[in-house]
C-alpha cells in the first residue's frame, strides 16, 4: 500500500477549551495510508494552552513544537476573540504568514509529500484527510462555514475572485446587486453538495502538495497587492504559478469562531461518530428538487430562480402538485419584496392549465389582504369547486381542498354584511373538521348575534351505535366455508385469490349509495375500489405503489394478474368515479372525519407493529364518528392478541360481537406455505365520554 507522508502544521495562539477540542479532533483522524507528522508553532501566552500541546506530543510520535514570538508587542489582546469578530493587526497577519512559510520550508526540506495547514479553531471530521489526499489536487481546502457576525448567514471560507467575491468574475462589466445575490447563493448551493470544486481563493484548512511547495507557493506579502490577509496573497501567487485551487465539500469542518460555538460542538462530534455525511450527487438535481434544497438553506433568491426554471419546463413529469408549490413559493418570494402583482400573475397563469384549490385560496388571501372581500369570495368559491387531484399527500396546502375556503368565505361574507351566507359557509367547513376551533368560535359568535337557536350538537353514545347490531354480518370472526362468496366481482377472480370472493362478498354489505368511502392500500388490479365506485356517492382509493396513479398501468396489471379478458371487458368509466392517491397508510392525505366507511382488505397482516399502529391512528382520524372500519386479515400472520391491544390503545372497538375461536369449517389454504385462514373485523371508533 502506498503511504503518503504529510506534515500537519498549525501556528497556535488559542484559548484552552478551543485548543483542546482541536487536538481531540486531530486524534480522531483516519490515518490509514497516511504517515502524519505534526509541526506546531506555540505562540500562546497562556500556559494551559502550551501544556495541552506538550501532552499531545507525549501521546504521539513525530510531533515538533516550535516556540513562537508571542508578546504584548503583537498588539493582540487576550480578548481578541469576542462574539463579533477576531481582532487582527496588519503586523500580526504577516507574522502568521512567516510561520506558515516556515512550515512549508520544513516540509520541503524533509521530503514530505505535502503539508496540511490548519487553523487551530477548526474541528475536523475523521475522514477529512482521506478525502483531501484522494482528491489528488495540488492545492485543496476542506470547506467550513462561518457566521462572520452573530445571527448572519453562514458563509464558506472559499471564494471565486477578489478578496471575498463569491459570484463569477465579469471583467469590465458591473453586475447588478440582485444578480450578485443570485450568483452568490447559487455558489453557496454548490458548496453544500459533496464534491470537489475549483475556486479562486481559499485558506485555513488546506492541503498543499510537494509540487506546489517546489513551485514556490508562499504566504509572504506581495507588496503591490492591496488584498488583506496572508491567504489571499498565497492564492494570488499560486494562480500566477499556474496552480489551480480547489475545495472539497464532503465533510465540512466545524469552526469555533466565537465562544458560543462551543455549544454546538457535541452535536458535530456525534455526527462525526455516526459518519453523517451526505452522498455525492451522481447527476444534477431537477430544478424543482434543487429549489427545495436551496430553500432549505435559506437561499431564497436562488431557490426562486430554480422554481422559475421549473415552471418554464414543458415536462410530462412536471406534476401539478409540484407546480402549485412552485407558484406559491414564488408568490411568497415576490410578496416579501413588495412585488405582489408579479406573484399574482404567476398564479393566474398556472390556473389556465391546472385548477388547483391551493392557488385559488392564495389569490383569495391576497384579495383579503387588500380588504377586497367580494373578489376574495369569488376565488374561495372556485377553490370549493376544484376537482381533487389523484394525490393530495404532497399538497403544499392540503386544507385548501377541505375546510380552508369555507372559513375564509365566512370571513368574507361577514365583512360584506351577509351573515346568513357567512353562517352557511362556516357550517360547510365544519363538515370537514368538526373540532376546528376557529370555525366553532365563528359558529358561536354568529348564532349569538343572529339569534339563531340551532339544535345542540348531540354526542353519539357508543350504546346507540353498533353494539346493539344483531345482524350476523356485524360479528367479527373467522370466515367460514358456508359464508357467501362472490367469485365474480367486477371480473372473474383468479383461483389464487383463495379468500377474496368471501372477503368482498362480506365487505360489500357495508356499501351504501350515500356513503363516501375509502379503499385503503387498495392494490393495483384488485377490484373492490371499482365495485365500490358504482355503488357509493364518492369513492377514494390509495396505495403505496406509484402505478395506482396510472390508468394504463392498472389495466396492464389487470391483464397480467387477472386475465386479458378482464382487461378487455373492463369499464374505463369506473376510473372517473374514483379519486386515487399514492401515499403511505400512516400519513393519509384526507381531512379529519371525512369518510363514512373505510375498507382495508387483506393488508394489515403484511405490516409491522409500528406501521399497524400508525395505520389504525390515521384510519381513526379520517373516519366519521359514526363510521365503520371494515377489515380482513390473514391468520396466524396477524397475532390477534397484539392486534386487539393496538385497537384499544388507538381508540377502536368492535362494532358488534366478536368471536375468534377457530371453527373447523374456516376457509383456509396452504398454497403459500403453512396453512392460513381469514378473519373479518368490523370496527367503530370508541368515543370519549
XYZ file of C-alpha atoms in Angstrom:
689
model
C 0.000 0.000 0.000
C 1.286 3.442 -0.939
C 1.834 5.656 2.100
C 1.513 9.425 1.854
C 3.821 11.408 4.143
C 2.152 14.609 5.301
C 3.161 17.335 7.699
C 0.247 18.836 9.615
C 1.180 22.382 10.532
C -0.574 24.961 12.652
C 0.501 28.286 14.168
C -1.309 28.263 17.523
C -2.398 31.123 19.717
C -5.558 29.739 21.222
C -7.747 29.571 24.307
C -7.534 26.294 26.167
C -11.140 24.945 25.554
C -10.905 25.588 21.805
C -7.396 24.152 21.532
C -8.443 21.038 23.454
C -11.279 20.404 21.029
C -8.944 20.994 18.072
C -6.361 18.487 19.308
C -9.030 15.908 20.092
C -10.299 16.148 16.518
C -6.749 15.538 15.242
C -6.629 12.363 17.307
C -9.833 11.139 15.638
C -8.398 11.473 12.110
C -8.411 8.373 9.929
C -4.716 7.968 9.007
C -4.974 4.756 7.022
C -2.269 5.063 4.342
C -1.045 8.376 5.783
C 2.194 8.912 7.707
C 1.433 12.124 9.584
C 3.912 14.389 11.293
C 2.945 17.415 13.356
C 4.522 20.890 13.348
C 3.012 23.226 15.937
C 4.201 26.783 16.418
C 3.351 27.574 20.010
C 2.523 31.278 20.011
C 0.384 31.015 23.133
C 0.575 33.357 26.105
C -1.497 31.029 28.295
C 0.491 28.224 29.981
C -2.568 25.925 29.918
C -2.634 26.028 26.120
C 1.078 25.295 25.872
C 0.648 22.398 28.300
C -2.020 20.903 26.037
C 0.467 20.828 23.164
C 3.084 19.184 25.341
C 0.690 16.472 26.452
C -0.318 15.865 22.826
C 3.370 15.425 21.945
C 3.749 12.787 24.668
C 0.916 10.746 23.149
C 2.065 10.902 19.527
C 5.270 10.387 17.615
C 6.658 12.932 15.146
C 5.383 15.985 16.981
C 7.519 19.102 16.715
C 6.699 22.133 18.852
C 8.467 25.363 17.955
C 8.140 28.323 20.264
C 6.716 31.403 18.633
C 7.382 35.001 19.483
C 4.168 35.818 21.316
C 4.364 39.045 23.274
C 2.386 42.138 24.061
C 4.181 43.793 21.164
C 1.830 41.874 18.872
C -0.956 44.213 19.998
C -3.142 41.125 20.208
C -5.072 41.392 23.456
C -6.220 38.399 25.465
C -9.787 39.289 24.485
C -9.102 39.387 20.754
C -11.784 36.706 20.361
C -15.252 38.072 21.059
C -18.778 37.379 19.988
C -18.484 39.643 16.965
C -15.111 39.083 15.299
C -11.416 38.351 15.642
C -9.252 41.420 16.002
C -6.195 41.170 13.730
C -3.449 43.742 13.268
C -1.558 44.023 9.999
C 1.782 43.136 11.588
C 0.319 40.007 13.110
C -1.020 38.871 9.729
C 2.480 38.821 8.255
C 3.898 37.235 11.347
C 1.457 34.336 10.839
C 2.389 34.292 7.148
C 6.039 33.789 8.139
C 5.036 30.955 10.476
C 3.164 29.212 7.666
C 6.081 29.642 5.266
C 8.430 28.124 7.836
C 6.180 25.048 7.934
C 6.226 24.833 4.122
C 10.014 25.119 4.189
C 10.372 22.329 6.770
C 8.150 20.037 4.712
C 10.131 20.741 1.560
C 13.491 20.192 3.231
C 12.395 16.938 4.858
C 10.823 15.322 1.804
C 7.187 15.302 2.863
C 4.603 14.658 0.129
C 2.572 17.628 1.262
C 1.577 19.987 4.055
C -1.817 20.215 5.692
C -2.090 23.728 7.118
C -4.967 24.163 9.538
C -6.121 26.869 11.903
C -6.402 25.734 15.497
C -10.061 26.737 15.876
C -11.267 24.159 13.346
C -12.699 20.764 14.296
C -12.301 18.092 11.620
C -14.350 15.114 10.567
C -12.199 11.971 10.902
C -12.271 11.353 7.137
C -11.102 14.838 6.195
C -7.503 13.977 5.318
C -8.566 10.861 3.430
C -10.833 12.949 1.211
C -8.214 15.651 0.629
C -5.468 13.172 -0.273
C -7.810 11.241 -2.550
C -8.724 14.430 -4.426
C -5.226 14.377 -5.987
C -5.172 18.181 -6.235
C -2.089 20.344 -5.742
C -3.926 22.817 -3.501
C -7.230 21.845 -1.944
C -9.055 23.141 1.123
C -11.652 21.386 3.193
C -14.709 23.599 3.375
C -16.089 25.083 6.586
C -18.893 27.558 7.194
C -18.829 30.604 9.449
C -21.301 33.290 10.508
C -18.845 36.176 10.469
C -21.284 38.260 12.519
C -23.732 36.801 15.080
C -27.059 35.879 13.559
C -25.901 36.193 9.950
C -25.968 33.534 7.263
C -23.042 31.076 7.379
C -20.560 31.562 4.548
C -17.793 29.276 3.257
C -14.123 30.222 3.610
C -13.640 29.925 -0.154
C -14.393 32.453 -2.850
C -14.192 32.966 -6.615
C -12.185 36.166 -7.092
C -11.080 39.375 -5.414
C -10.886 39.491 -1.644
C -14.051 37.522 -0.979
C -16.331 37.752 -4.024
C -18.495 34.662 -4.394
C -20.091 35.408 -7.751
C -18.494 34.886 -11.188
C -15.908 37.384 -12.358
C -17.144 39.635 -15.186
C -14.334 41.972 -16.154
C -15.371 45.437 -17.369
C -18.968 44.582 -16.570
C -20.701 45.537 -13.362
C -23.284 43.050 -12.156
C -26.491 44.390 -10.643
C -26.826 43.765 -6.911
C -29.742 41.394 -7.461
C -27.649 39.361 -9.900
C -24.754 39.285 -7.434
C -27.100 37.959 -4.755
C -28.408 35.266 -7.089
C -24.954 34.131 -8.231
C -23.622 34.139 -4.674
C -26.484 31.979 -3.436
C -26.025 29.578 -6.353
C -22.351 29.344 -5.387
C -23.301 28.608 -1.785
C -25.724 25.965 -3.032
C -22.934 24.221 -4.948
C -20.713 24.309 -1.874
C -23.440 22.439 0.018
C -23.246 19.489 -2.403
C -20.491 16.958 -1.622
C -17.754 17.144 -4.237
C -14.609 18.899 -5.436
C -14.861 22.357 -6.994
C -12.389 24.820 -8.455
C -12.315 28.171 -6.663
C -10.343 31.401 -6.783
C -9.473 31.688 -3.101
C -9.236 29.501 -0.024
C -7.441 29.062 3.269
C -7.296 27.938 6.889
C -7.734 24.193 6.207
C -5.600 23.433 3.166
C -3.595 20.512 1.789
C -0.626 21.742 -0.281
C 1.289 19.231 -2.415
C 5.036 18.830 -2.748
C 4.696 20.034 -6.348
C 3.125 23.304 -5.178
C 5.793 23.792 -2.498
C 8.567 23.206 -5.005
C 6.881 25.597 -7.442
C 7.326 28.395 -4.902
C 3.980 28.960 -3.188
C 4.261 31.276 -0.226
C 2.197 33.301 2.202
C 4.624 36.222 2.094
C 3.264 39.657 1.328
C 3.041 40.754 -2.320
C 3.917 44.453 -1.873
C 1.734 45.885 -4.656
C -1.364 43.809 -3.802
C -3.973 45.554 -1.698
C -5.818 42.434 -0.576
C -5.974 41.867 3.178
C -4.777 38.589 4.700
C -1.952 36.174 4.028
C -4.255 33.542 2.489
C -5.212 35.934 -0.301
C -1.586 36.642 -1.159
C -0.936 32.893 -1.143
C -3.814 32.303 -3.582
C -2.750 35.066 -5.978
C 0.822 33.757 -6.026
C -0.387 30.172 -6.576
C -2.562 31.244 -9.516
C 0.344 33.170 -11.018
C 2.433 29.994 -10.775
C -0.223 28.107 -12.758
C -1.567 26.146 -9.782
C -5.315 25.675 -9.542
C -7.189 25.975 -6.273
C -9.903 23.558 -5.214
C -12.267 22.912 -2.323
C -13.540 19.556 -1.023
C -17.033 19.785 0.486
C -17.978 16.262 1.614
C -17.136 16.653 5.304
C -17.301 20.331 6.325
C -15.174 21.224 9.339
C -16.739 22.921 12.361
C -15.450 26.431 13.083
C -15.168 27.531 16.723
C -15.085 31.153 15.645
C -16.599 32.503 18.851
C -17.034 31.068 22.327
C -20.740 30.381 21.839
C -19.856 27.991 19.007
C -18.657 25.558 21.668
C -22.328 24.830 22.389
C -22.726 23.137 19.003
C -19.551 21.061 19.310
C -21.106 17.917 20.889
C -23.637 17.648 18.063
C -20.883 17.945 15.461
C -18.790 15.276 17.183
C -21.856 12.996 17.320
C -22.320 13.400 13.568
C -18.668 12.527 13.079
C -19.081 9.352 15.096
C -22.156 8.474 13.034
C -20.237 9.275 9.840
C -23.092 11.589 8.930
C -22.152 12.956 5.523
C -24.441 13.438 2.544
C -23.856 11.305 -0.506
C -22.369 12.951 -3.558
C -24.870 13.764 -6.253
C -24.496 11.412 -9.228
C -26.392 13.692 -11.573
C -27.736 17.238 -11.464
C -30.953 17.581 -9.488
C -34.125 18.697 -11.261
C -34.819 22.433 -10.947
C -37.662 21.687 -8.521
C -35.592 19.441 -6.249
C -32.685 21.865 -6.399
C -35.006 24.734 -5.475
C -36.231 22.861 -2.402
C -32.639 22.138 -1.411
C -31.610 25.776 -1.829
C -34.633 26.960 0.129
C -33.766 24.592 2.990
C -30.521 26.541 3.453
C -32.274 29.917 3.228
C -31.028 30.738 -0.296
C -34.378 32.154 -1.362
C -33.227 34.155 -4.388
C -31.515 31.100 -5.878
C -34.481 28.901 -4.953
C -36.892 31.282 -6.692
C -34.660 31.273 -9.779
C -34.725 27.487 -9.928
C -38.502 27.377 -9.289
C -38.991 29.753 -12.222
C -36.858 27.464 -14.378
C -39.005 24.526 -13.285
C -42.250 26.259 -14.268
C -40.765 27.055 -17.678
C -40.142 23.369 -18.396
C -42.521 21.543 -20.690
C -42.114 18.229 -18.945
C -44.588 15.383 -18.723
C -43.242 14.598 -15.270
C -43.960 18.123 -14.060
C -46.746 17.181 -11.642
C -49.454 19.789 -10.940
C -48.904 19.492 -7.183
C -45.230 20.424 -7.590
C -46.104 23.227 -9.974
C -48.587 24.529 -7.414
C -45.895 24.506 -4.755
C -43.544 26.368 -7.084
C -46.193 29.029 -7.768
C -46.941 29.510 -4.068
C -43.240 29.748 -3.276
C -42.701 32.377 -5.980
C -45.724 34.375 -4.850
C -44.389 34.472 -1.285
C -40.937 35.416 -2.580
C -42.215 38.331 -4.651
C -44.657 39.469 -1.947
C -41.871 39.726 0.625
C -40.084 42.011 -1.811
C -43.117 44.239 -2.281
C -43.971 42.893 -5.744
C -47.228 41.065 -5.105
C -48.529 41.712 -8.631
C -45.798 39.517 -10.101
C -46.813 36.698 -7.799
C -50.460 37.171 -8.780
C -49.545 36.920 -12.456
C -47.743 33.614 -11.809
C -50.786 32.190 -10.014
C -53.219 33.266 -12.739
C -51.023 31.838 -15.496
C -50.821 28.455 -13.775
C -54.593 28.361 -13.259
C -55.069 28.431 -17.019
C -53.842 24.825 -17.078
C -54.303 23.479 -13.552
C -57.360 24.383 -11.478
C -55.766 23.939 -8.070
C -57.541 24.816 -4.834
C -54.232 25.952 -3.297
C -53.847 28.605 -5.999
C -57.437 29.825 -5.704
C -57.032 30.119 -1.934
C -53.808 32.091 -2.308
C -55.484 34.540 -4.718
C -58.345 34.880 -2.261
C -55.938 35.549 0.596
C -54.172 38.240 -1.438
C -57.532 39.952 -2.006
C -58.344 39.697 1.711
C -55.056 41.465 2.460
C -56.367 44.334 0.328
C -59.808 44.060 2.001
C -61.361 43.277 -1.363
C -63.859 40.881 0.157
C -66.011 40.445 -2.940
C -63.204 39.293 -5.238
C -61.766 37.198 -2.420
C -65.097 35.358 -2.140
C -65.022 34.614 -5.874
C -61.628 32.908 -5.587
C -62.569 30.908 -2.475
C -65.747 29.666 -4.170
C -63.614 28.444 -7.056
C -61.494 26.559 -4.534
C -64.563 24.688 -3.250
C -65.359 23.591 -6.813
C -61.848 22.431 -7.755
C -61.713 18.725 -8.518
C -59.488 16.989 -6.021
C -56.287 15.553 -7.511
C -55.336 11.887 -7.509
C -52.790 12.543 -4.778
C -53.163 15.171 -2.082
C -50.356 13.730 0.061
C -47.747 16.188 -1.158
C -50.080 19.177 -1.452
C -48.405 22.391 -0.300
C -51.710 23.336 1.349
C -53.957 20.275 1.945
C -56.514 22.342 3.867
C -57.278 24.257 0.658
C -59.084 21.141 -0.563
C -61.250 20.836 2.545
C -62.124 23.389 5.224
C -59.969 26.429 4.443
C -62.014 28.075 1.658
C -65.187 27.749 3.741
C -63.862 29.521 6.809
C -62.473 32.236 4.552
C -65.844 32.591 2.824
C -67.387 33.003 6.261
C -64.981 35.883 6.947
C -65.620 37.448 3.530
C -69.415 37.421 3.870
C -69.269 38.673 7.450
C -67.305 41.668 6.145
C -69.778 42.051 3.262
C -72.640 42.142 5.771
C -74.278 38.853 4.741
C -74.270 36.810 7.928
C -76.633 34.185 6.544
C -74.051 33.225 3.930
C -71.265 33.545 6.493
C -73.097 31.087 8.742
C -73.785 28.732 5.836
C -70.180 28.515 4.678
C -68.864 28.168 8.227
C -71.125 25.150 8.738
C -69.941 23.695 5.443
C -66.386 23.944 6.711
C -67.287 22.200 9.946
C -68.302 19.145 7.911
C -64.621 18.635 7.115
C -63.261 19.447 10.573
C -65.966 19.429 13.274
C -63.474 20.376 16.001
C -61.848 23.326 14.252
C -61.504 25.967 16.970
C -61.816 28.923 14.600
C -64.984 27.695 12.932
C -66.549 26.695 16.254
C -65.832 30.214 17.511
C -67.382 31.662 14.357
C -70.447 29.492 14.820
C -70.896 30.605 18.434
C -70.477 34.272 17.501
C -72.859 34.151 14.535
C -75.551 32.286 16.457
C -75.286 34.819 19.256
C -75.511 37.928 17.086
C -78.111 36.421 14.712
C -80.248 34.960 17.479
C -80.099 31.532 15.882
C -81.370 28.694 18.056
C -79.512 25.900 16.314
C -80.102 22.408 17.714
C -77.481 21.333 20.180
C -74.758 19.038 18.918
C -75.544 15.664 20.417
C -72.638 13.343 21.099
C -73.277 9.906 19.659
C -73.228 7.472 22.540
C -71.477 4.190 21.934
C -74.572 2.302 23.074
C -76.541 3.979 20.288
C -74.275 2.794 17.503
C -73.233 -0.713 16.557
C -73.038 -2.669 19.818
C -76.746 -3.405 19.511
C -76.454 -4.815 15.986
C -77.917 -8.285 15.870
C -77.060 -8.765 12.172
C -74.751 -11.777 11.828
C -72.710 -9.791 9.310
C -71.584 -7.493 12.151
C -69.820 -10.286 14.037
C -66.016 -10.134 13.801
C -64.824 -13.725 13.304
C -63.146 -16.270 11.048
C -64.709 -16.542 7.586
C -66.347 -19.950 7.107
C -66.850 -22.078 4.015
C -70.632 -21.621 4.105
C -70.345 -17.810 4.069
C -71.374 -16.017 0.911
C -68.744 -15.992 -1.831
C -68.671 -13.847 -4.976
C -66.280 -15.436 -7.496
C -67.192 -12.661 -9.980
C -66.551 -9.227 -8.531
C -66.245 -6.663 -11.342
C -64.486 -9.516 -13.146
C -63.868 -13.227 -12.541
C -61.456 -13.599 -9.635
C -58.325 -15.768 -10.107
C -58.231 -19.081 -8.244
C -55.049 -17.970 -6.489
C -57.123 -15.307 -4.720
C -58.449 -18.034 -2.461
C -60.264 -15.816 0.049
C -61.136 -12.707 -1.956
C -64.581 -13.851 -3.080
C -65.588 -14.333 0.572
C -63.963 -11.099 1.741
C -65.536 -8.995 -0.991
C -68.970 -10.532 -0.503
C -68.913 -9.671 3.209
C -67.359 -6.220 2.904
C -69.695 -5.157 0.093
C -72.655 -5.384 2.510
C -71.397 -2.137 4.019
C -71.513 -0.114 0.791
C -74.352 2.423 0.721
C -75.381 4.850 -2.045
C -74.995 7.889 0.220
C -71.525 6.943 1.515
C -68.127 8.495 0.959
C -65.770 5.519 1.237
C -62.051 4.753 1.178
C -60.382 1.605 -0.154
C -57.146 1.644 1.857
C -53.991 0.108 0.347
C -56.300 -0.908 -2.475
C -53.809 -2.768 -4.674
C -53.412 -2.145 -8.389
C -55.573 -4.755 -10.122
C -57.800 -5.560 -7.124
C -61.454 -4.790 -7.889
C -63.016 -3.636 -4.620
C -62.448 0.035 -5.440
C -64.179 -0.349 -8.809
C -67.113 -2.213 -7.310
C -67.463 0.463 -4.614
C -67.285 3.261 -7.183
C -70.508 2.076 -8.818
C -72.378 1.800 -5.512
C -71.417 4.833 -3.414
C -71.659 8.608 -3.599
C -67.864 9.029 -3.642
C -65.017 6.526 -3.652
C -61.409 7.237 -2.752
C -58.557 4.765 -3.063
C -54.857 4.881 -2.270
C -51.847 2.613 -2.493
C -48.116 2.952 -1.877
C -47.374 1.638 -5.381
C -46.877 4.535 -7.826
C -48.799 2.595 -10.503
C -52.033 3.497 -8.750
C -51.870 6.905 -10.477
C -51.693 5.409 -13.989
C -54.795 4.052 -15.702
C -52.637 2.288 -18.264
C -50.573 0.512 -15.612
C -53.689 -0.510 -13.676
C -55.168 -2.040 -16.816
C -51.894 -3.761 -17.604
C -51.817 -5.253 -14.092
C -55.394 -6.492 -14.543
C -54.295 -8.200 -17.757
C -51.249 -9.812 -16.142
C -52.635 -10.679 -12.703
C -56.254 -11.484 -13.591
C -56.771 -12.107 -17.327
C -56.737 -10.446 -20.719
C -60.480 -10.926 -20.815
C -60.884 -8.970 -17.576
C -58.949 -6.105 -19.129
C -60.880 -6.179 -22.398
C -64.267 -6.187 -20.616
C -63.295 -3.570 -18.049
C -65.429 -0.410 -17.984
C -62.929 2.501 -18.173
C -65.639 4.853 -16.959
C -65.080 3.479 -13.461
C -61.773 5.353 -13.317
C -63.648 8.657 -13.399
C -65.619 7.709 -10.298
C -62.565 7.146 -8.113
C -60.145 9.672 -6.650
C -56.786 7.946 -6.495
C -53.817 8.858 -4.295
C -50.341 7.434 -3.851
C -49.389 7.549 -0.181
C -48.400 5.612 2.907
C -51.209 4.378 5.149
C -49.571 6.054 8.144
C -49.782 9.513 6.504
C -53.125 9.905 4.756
C -53.903 12.997 2.649
C -57.532 13.286 3.766
C -59.398 15.606 6.117
C -60.459 14.671 9.612
C -63.778 12.785 9.890
C -64.165 12.630 6.102
C -65.247 9.046 5.357
C -68.396 7.102 6.211
C -66.658 3.767 5.673
C -63.055 2.644 5.317
C -62.268 -0.735 3.750
C -58.892 -2.435 4.147
C -58.913 -5.892 2.588
C -56.110 -8.332 3.461
C -53.431 -5.696 4.074
C -52.585 -5.300 7.751
C -51.105 -8.784 8.094
C -48.227 -7.578 5.914
C -47.069 -4.685 8.136
C -45.037 -4.430 11.332
C -46.454 -3.335 14.687
C -45.374 0.290 14.298
C -46.984 0.603 10.866
C -50.124 -1.116 12.129
C -50.368 1.397 14.971
C -49.858 4.321 12.597
C -52.449 3.000 10.139
C -55.075 2.484 12.854
C -54.432 6.020 14.111
C -54.828 7.513 10.627
C -57.951 5.466 9.867
C -59.476 6.731 13.101
C -58.619 10.319 12.218
C -60.242 10.318 8.782
C -63.337 8.261 9.724
C -66.523 9.953 10.895
C -67.580 9.359 14.486
C -70.430 7.093 13.371
C -68.402 5.440 10.626
C -67.198 1.862 10.177
C -63.778 0.338 9.541
C -64.220 -2.868 7.520
C -61.133 -5.115 7.666
C -59.940 -8.561 6.733
C -56.626 -10.119 7.796
C -54.859 -13.444 7.337
C -54.301 -15.619 10.427
C -51.901 -16.553 12.024
C -49.957 -13.849 10.143
C -51.714 -11.447 12.495
C -51.431 -12.026 16.241
C -54.971 -11.185 17.368
C -53.915 -10.512 20.966
C -51.434 -7.910 19.755
C -53.958 -6.561 17.238
C -56.624 -6.027 19.892
C -54.085 -4.326 22.159
C -53.295 -1.904 19.333
C -57.022 -1.335 18.746
C -57.558 -0.441 22.400
C -54.533 1.844 22.520
C -55.633 3.821 19.463
C -59.333 4.046 20.348
C -61.123 1.353 18.338
C -63.767 -1.118 19.438
C -65.705 -3.911 17.795
C -68.902 -2.654 16.121
C -70.839 -5.653 17.357
C -69.995 -9.087 18.720
C -66.675 -10.798 18.162
C -65.566 -14.432 18.432
C -62.080 -15.563 17.384
C -62.431 -19.222 18.210
C -61.184 -21.240 15.213
C -64.083 -23.123 13.612
C -63.434 -26.423 11.857
C -65.060 -25.058 8.695
C -62.938 -21.898 8.415
C -61.779 -21.234 4.868
C -58.068 -21.905 4.547
C -55.224 -22.517 2.128
C -51.733 -23.979 2.214
C -50.749 -22.880 -1.292
C -48.370 -20.232 0.121
C -46.742 -22.461 2.746
C -48.165 -23.087 6.258
C -51.943 -23.056 6.410
C -53.548 -19.638 6.722
C -57.127 -18.637 7.442
C -59.008 -15.381 7.064
C -60.574 -13.182 9.733
C -63.077 -10.376 9.170
C -63.216 -7.405 11.540
C -65.875 -4.710 11.850
C -64.662 -1.786 13.968
C -66.017 1.543 15.168
C -64.437 4.490 16.919
C -64.536 4.421 20.708
C -65.863 7.860 21.598
C -64.660 9.707 24.660
C -67.225 10.185 27.395
